[in-house]
Coordinates of C-alpha atoms and ligand atoms in Angstrom, one line a residue:
M1 CA -13.8 25.5 16.2
P2 CA -16.1 22.4 17.2
Q3 CA -16.7 20.2 14.1
P4 CA -20.7 19.2 13.5
S5 CA -21.4 15.9 15.3
L6 CA -22.5 13.1 13.2
K7 CA -24.5 10.1 14.1
I8 CA -24.2 6.9 12.0
D9 CA -27.6 5.4 13.2
R10 CA -29.2 1.8 13.3
A11 CA -26.6 0.0 11.1
R12 CA -27.7 -3.2 9.9
Y13 CA -24.1 -4.4 11.4
V14 CA -21.0 -2.6 12.7
V15 CA -18.1 -4.5 12.4
S16 CA -15.9 -2.4 14.7
V17 CA -12.7 -4.3 14.5
D18 CA -12.0 -3.6 18.4
E19 CA -10.2 -5.5 20.5
Q20 CA -13.2 -7.9 21.0
R21 CA -13.8 -8.2 17.4
R22 CA -17.6 -7.2 18.1
I23 CA -19.9 -6.9 15.2
I24 CA -23.3 -5.2 16.6
R25 CA -26.2 -6.1 14.7
D26 CA -28.4 -2.5 14.7
G27 CA -25.9 -0.4 15.8
S28 CA -25.1 3.0 15.9
I29 CA -21.4 5.4 16.0
L30 CA -21.4 9.1 17.1
V31 CA -18.5 11.3 15.8
E32 CA -17.6 14.3 18.2
N33 CA -15.3 16.8 16.9
G34 CA -14.3 14.7 13.9
R35 CA -13.6 11.4 15.7
I36 CA -15.6 8.5 17.0
S37 CA -16.9 9.1 20.7
R38 CA -19.6 6.3 20.9
V39 CA -20.0 2.9 19.1
G40 CA -22.8 0.7 20.6
R41 CA -26.3 -0.9 20.1
A42 CA -28.5 1.3 18.5
D43 CA -31.2 1.3 21.9
E44 CA -27.9 2.5 24.0
L45 CA -27.5 5.5 21.9
A46 CA -30.8 6.3 20.8
A47 CA -31.3 9.3 23.6
T48 CA -28.0 11.0 21.7
G49 CA -28.9 13.3 18.9
A50 CA -26.2 14.7 16.6
D51 CA -26.0 17.5 13.9
R52 CA -26.6 15.2 11.1
V53 CA -28.0 11.8 11.3
I54 CA -27.6 9.3 8.6
D55 CA -30.1 6.5 8.6
A56 CA -28.0 3.6 8.2
R57 CA -30.4 0.6 8.2
H58 CA -29.7 -0.7 4.5
F59 CA -25.9 -0.6 5.4
V60 CA -23.0 -2.6 7.0
V61 CA -20.7 -0.1 8.8
T62 CA -16.7 -1.0 8.8
P63 CA -13.6 1.2 9.5
G64 CA -11.7 2.9 6.2
F65 CA -10.0 0.1 4.3
V66 CA -6.2 0.4 3.8
N67 CA -4.6 -0.4 0.4
G68 CA -1.3 -1.6 1.1
H69 CA 0.3 -1.7 -2.4
M70 CA -1.1 0.3 -5.2
H71 CA 0.2 2.3 -7.8
I72 CA -2.0 5.0 -8.0
S73 CA -0.6 7.7 -10.5
Y74 CA -1.1 5.2 -13.8
A75 CA -4.0 3.3 -12.4
H76 CA -6.8 4.5 -15.1
P77 CA -4.4 4.7 -18.4
V78 CA -3.9 1.3 -18.1
R79 CA -6.9 -0.2 -17.2
G80 CA -8.1 -3.4 -19.3
I81 CA -5.6 -1.8 -22.4
F82 CA -3.2 -4.9 -22.1
P83 CA -4.6 -8.0 -23.5
D84 CA -4.3 -11.1 -21.4
D85 CA -2.3 -12.9 -23.5
L86 CA 0.5 -10.3 -23.4
G87 CA 2.4 -11.9 -20.5
S88 CA 4.2 -9.3 -18.2
P89 CA 2.8 -6.3 -19.4
L90 CA 5.4 -4.5 -17.5
K91 CA 7.4 -3.2 -20.0
Q92 CA 4.5 -1.4 -21.5
V93 CA 3.5 -0.3 -18.4
F94 CA 6.5 1.2 -17.5
A95 CA 6.9 3.0 -20.8
L96 CA 3.3 4.7 -20.4
Q97 CA 4.5 6.0 -17.1
T98 CA 7.6 7.5 -18.1
A99 CA 5.8 9.0 -20.9
M100 CA 3.3 11.0 -18.4
T101 CA 2.8 14.4 -18.0
E102 CA 2.4 16.3 -14.8
E103 CA -1.0 17.2 -15.7
E104 CA -2.0 13.8 -17.0
E105 CA -0.8 12.3 -13.5
Y106 CA -2.8 14.5 -11.5
H107 CA -6.0 13.5 -13.1
T108 CA -5.5 10.0 -13.3
T109 CA -4.4 10.2 -9.5
L110 CA -7.5 12.2 -8.6
L111 CA -9.8 9.4 -10.6
A112 CA -8.4 6.5 -9.0
L113 CA -8.6 8.5 -5.5
L114 CA -12.6 8.7 -6.5
E115 CA -12.4 5.0 -7.1
L116 CA -10.6 4.0 -3.9
V117 CA -12.6 6.7 -1.9
R118 CA -16.1 5.2 -2.9
K119 CA -15.1 1.2 -2.3
G120 CA -14.1 2.5 1.3
T121 CA -10.2 2.8 1.1
V122 CA -8.9 5.8 3.4
C123 CA -5.4 5.2 3.3
L124 CA -3.1 4.0 0.3
L125 CA 0.4 3.2 -0.5
D126 CA 1.9 3.8 -3.6
P127 CA 5.4 1.8 -3.7
G128 CA 7.0 4.6 -5.7
S129 CA 5.5 5.3 -9.0
T130 CA 4.3 9.1 -8.4
K131 CA 6.5 11.4 -10.7
F132 CA 4.9 14.6 -9.9
P133 CA 4.3 14.6 -6.1
D134 CA 3.7 18.5 -6.1
A135 CA 0.9 18.0 -8.7
C136 CA -0.6 14.9 -6.9
L137 CA -0.4 16.6 -3.3
Q138 CA -4.0 18.6 -3.9
A139 CA -5.6 15.6 -5.5
Y140 CA -4.6 13.6 -2.1
E141 CA -5.7 16.8 0.4
D142 CA -8.9 16.9 -1.5
A143 CA -9.7 13.2 -1.4
G144 CA -8.9 13.5 2.7
V145 CA -7.2 10.0 2.5
R146 CA -3.9 8.9 4.2
V147 CA -0.9 8.1 1.7
I148 CA 2.4 6.7 1.9
M149 CA 4.6 7.6 -0.7
G150 CA 8.2 7.7 -1.9
E151 CA 10.2 7.8 -5.0
A152 CA 11.3 4.4 -6.6
V153 CA 14.8 4.1 -7.1
T154 CA 17.0 1.4 -8.3
D155 CA 21.1 1.4 -9.3
R156 CA 21.2 -1.8 -11.4
E157 CA 20.0 -2.9 -14.9
A158 CA 16.6 -3.6 -15.1
P159 CA 14.3 -5.3 -17.8
F160 CA 12.1 -2.7 -18.0
T161 CA 12.4 1.4 -17.6
L162 CA 12.8 2.6 -13.8
P163 CA 14.5 5.5 -12.6
R164 CA 18.0 4.4 -12.3
Y165 CA 20.5 6.4 -10.4
A166 CA 24.5 6.1 -9.2
T167 CA 24.2 4.5 -5.5
A168 CA 24.9 7.4 -3.4
E169 CA 22.9 9.5 -5.7
A170 CA 19.5 7.3 -4.8
V171 CA 20.4 7.5 -1.0
A172 CA 20.5 11.2 -1.3
R173 CA 17.5 11.7 -3.3
T174 CA 15.3 9.4 -0.9
A175 CA 16.8 11.2 2.1
A176 CA 15.7 14.5 0.4
F177 CA 12.2 13.4 -0.8
I178 CA 11.5 12.0 2.9
D179 CA 12.6 15.6 4.6
R180 CA 10.3 17.0 2.1
W181 CA 7.2 15.3 2.4
D182 CA 7.2 13.3 5.7
G183 CA 4.4 14.6 7.9
R184 CA 3.1 16.6 5.4
L185 CA -1.1 17.3 5.1
E186 CA -0.9 17.2 9.3
G187 CA 0.6 14.2 9.4
R188 CA -1.7 12.2 6.7
L189 CA 1.1 12.1 4.5
R190 CA 4.2 9.9 5.5
A191 CA 7.2 9.5 3.1
W192 CA 9.2 6.3 2.6
A193 CA 12.2 4.5 1.0
M194 CA 11.3 2.8 -1.9
P195 CA 13.6 0.8 -3.4
F196 CA 12.0 -1.2 -6.6
S197 CA 13.2 -4.7 -5.6
P198 CA 16.5 -6.8 -4.6
E199 CA 17.0 -7.4 -8.1
T200 CA 17.4 -4.1 -9.6
C201 CA 18.9 -2.6 -6.3
S202 CA 22.5 -3.4 -5.0
A203 CA 23.2 -4.0 -1.5
E204 CA 24.7 -1.0 -0.6
L205 CA 21.5 0.9 -2.2
L206 CA 19.4 -1.2 0.2
Q207 CA 21.0 -0.7 3.2
G208 CA 22.0 2.5 2.8
L209 CA 17.9 3.3 2.5
K210 CA 17.4 1.1 5.6
R211 CA 19.8 3.8 7.3
V212 CA 17.9 6.7 6.2
V213 CA 14.5 5.4 7.0
D214 CA 16.3 4.1 10.6
Q215 CA 17.2 7.4 11.3
R216 CA 14.2 9.5 10.4
G217 CA 11.7 7.0 12.3
T218 CA 9.7 6.2 9.1
G219 CA 9.6 3.1 6.3
L220 CA 11.0 0.9 3.6
T221 CA 8.9 -1.1 1.1
L222 CA 9.8 -2.9 -2.0
H223 CA 8.6 -5.6 -4.3
H224 CA 9.4 -9.2 -3.3
G225 CA 9.2 -12.6 -4.3
S226 CA 10.6 -16.0 -3.9
G227 CA 10.3 -19.6 -5.6
P228 CA 12.6 -22.3 -6.7
Q229 CA 14.3 -20.4 -9.2
A230 CA 14.5 -17.3 -7.2
R231 CA 16.2 -19.3 -4.6
K232 CA 18.3 -21.2 -7.1
D233 CA 19.4 -17.6 -8.2
Y234 CA 20.5 -16.6 -4.8
Q235 CA 22.1 -19.5 -3.6
G236 CA 24.5 -18.7 -6.4
R237 CA 25.2 -15.6 -4.8
G238 CA 25.7 -17.3 -1.4
A239 CA 22.2 -16.7 0.3
K240 CA 19.7 -19.7 1.2
N241 CA 16.8 -17.8 -0.6
P242 CA 15.9 -13.8 -1.7
T243 CA 14.2 -13.5 1.9
E244 CA 17.7 -14.4 4.3
Y245 CA 19.5 -12.2 1.8
L246 CA 17.6 -9.3 3.0
E247 CA 17.9 -10.3 6.2
A248 CA 22.1 -10.9 6.3
L249 CA 22.0 -7.4 4.5
G250 CA 20.6 -6.1 8.0
V251 CA 17.5 -4.9 5.6
L252 CA 14.7 -6.4 7.4
G253 CA 12.8 -5.1 10.2
P254 CA 9.6 -4.1 11.8
N255 CA 9.5 -0.6 9.5
V256 CA 10.0 -2.5 6.7
L257 CA 6.9 -3.7 4.5
L258 CA 7.3 -6.5 1.5
A259 CA 4.9 -6.1 -1.3
H260 CA 3.5 -9.2 -3.0
A261 CA 6.1 -11.9 -1.0
L262 CA 4.7 -14.7 -3.4
G263 CA 6.3 -18.3 -3.5
L264 CA 8.2 -18.0 0.0
D265 CA 9.1 -21.5 1.6
D266 CA 8.9 -22.3 5.4
A267 CA 12.4 -20.9 5.9
E268 CA 11.4 -17.5 4.6
V269 CA 8.0 -17.5 6.4
D270 CA 10.2 -18.0 9.8
C271 CA 12.6 -15.2 8.5
V272 CA 10.0 -12.5 7.7
A273 CA 8.2 -13.4 11.5
R274 CA 11.6 -13.3 13.5
T275 CA 12.4 -10.1 11.8
G276 CA 9.2 -8.3 12.2
A277 CA 8.9 -7.4 8.9
A278 CA 5.1 -6.6 7.3
V279 CA 3.7 -8.3 4.0
T280 CA 1.3 -6.7 1.6
M281 CA -0.3 -9.7 -0.5
C282 CA -1.6 -8.6 -3.9
P283 CA -3.8 -11.8 -4.4
V284 CA -6.2 -10.3 -7.2
T285 CA -2.7 -9.6 -8.9
A286 CA -1.5 -13.1 -8.4
A287 CA -4.8 -14.6 -9.7
K288 CA -4.9 -12.3 -12.9
G289 CA -1.4 -13.7 -13.7
A290 CA -2.3 -17.2 -13.1
R291 CA 1.0 -17.7 -10.4
G292 CA -1.1 -19.3 -8.3
A293 CA -2.8 -17.1 -5.5
T294 CA -3.3 -19.7 -3.1
A295 CA -0.3 -22.1 -4.0
L296 CA 2.4 -19.7 -3.8
G297 CA 0.4 -17.0 -1.2
R298 CA 1.4 -18.0 2.2
M299 CA -1.1 -15.8 3.9
P300 CA -2.4 -18.1 6.6
E301 CA 1.2 -19.2 7.3
L302 CA 2.3 -15.8 7.9
L303 CA -0.6 -14.8 10.0
A304 CA -0.1 -17.9 12.0
R305 CA 3.2 -16.2 12.7
G306 CA 2.0 -13.3 14.0
V307 CA 3.3 -11.6 10.6
R308 CA 1.5 -8.2 10.1
V309 CA -0.4 -8.7 6.4
A310 CA -2.2 -6.2 4.4
L311 CA -4.0 -6.7 1.2
G312 CA -3.2 -4.4 -1.6
C313 CA -4.4 -4.4 -5.3
D314 CA -1.2 -3.2 -7.1
S315 CA -2.7 -1.5 -10.3
P316 CA -6.0 -1.9 -12.6
N317 CA -3.1 -3.5 -15.1
N318 CA -2.6 -6.1 -12.9
S319 CA -6.0 -6.6 -10.7
N320 CA -8.4 -4.8 -13.4
H321 CA -9.7 -2.9 -10.2
L322 CA -8.6 -0.9 -7.1
D323 CA -10.5 -2.6 -4.5
P324 CA -8.6 -4.7 -2.0
V325 CA -11.6 -6.2 -0.8
Ligands
ZN401 ZN1 4.3 -2.8 -7.1

């Protein structure tokens, strides 16, 4: 059945983000059968009507935003409850998340989705925080968003409570998760492998998960960071730095997304570029933690090397809001 047509009319600006990066003043957009069919100056589309017309004279219209790293399931319970001088709140955050019930997670996810959609986010990646994906599926469906989800796994000791399994079990769980969830919601839901970080996962686990996603044509994301101390630690293990450690394992590639990626040196920027990996930076998280968003974030250098760089807002305990912009 054809869907009603929609015209977004006379917007102050239409930021197209098309190949020419056009920004159209006094622009209109026509949506037919659920898809954008025309974008142009309002006078060019003046003769075209629609079932519904939105007067957008006071608005700027942009494509929907993509939030590339967003721990959605515990987003609201932790907003603002940790004092700023606590240091790292991760121990408390993960303890809280572990205690959440299915019903609580559904409602906190729904609340977070409302805020995301209201601020223009239409696609998000939850880096493996959701404990009850069955319960949250309805919230994703109702919100109409695209979502990338997975199950966080580790097989090593961590300083905070994370899901930890034997290596083979972690690989099998991830494969089963992807097989069950990838492509649901008419393709709006993608399922990825989500090892928490290189420090909490063995080389065998990281390699096993990369094989799983390569075989299934899906992706892998993990928390990643570097800096002088991290480089020293990895040199003790025979690698030059954390990024080239992942490359040597064969874990980096175009279907891998590194989250945060603070503290990369020039060699690591080169490494990300040559492997084709993508990066999500969370600048507000870095600022809130006083970690040096501009001193340690290498976004300009990564972009100059052609690396795909997304923005994320992590979670409200780390950034105070859910808005990547
Ligand atoms: Zn994270």
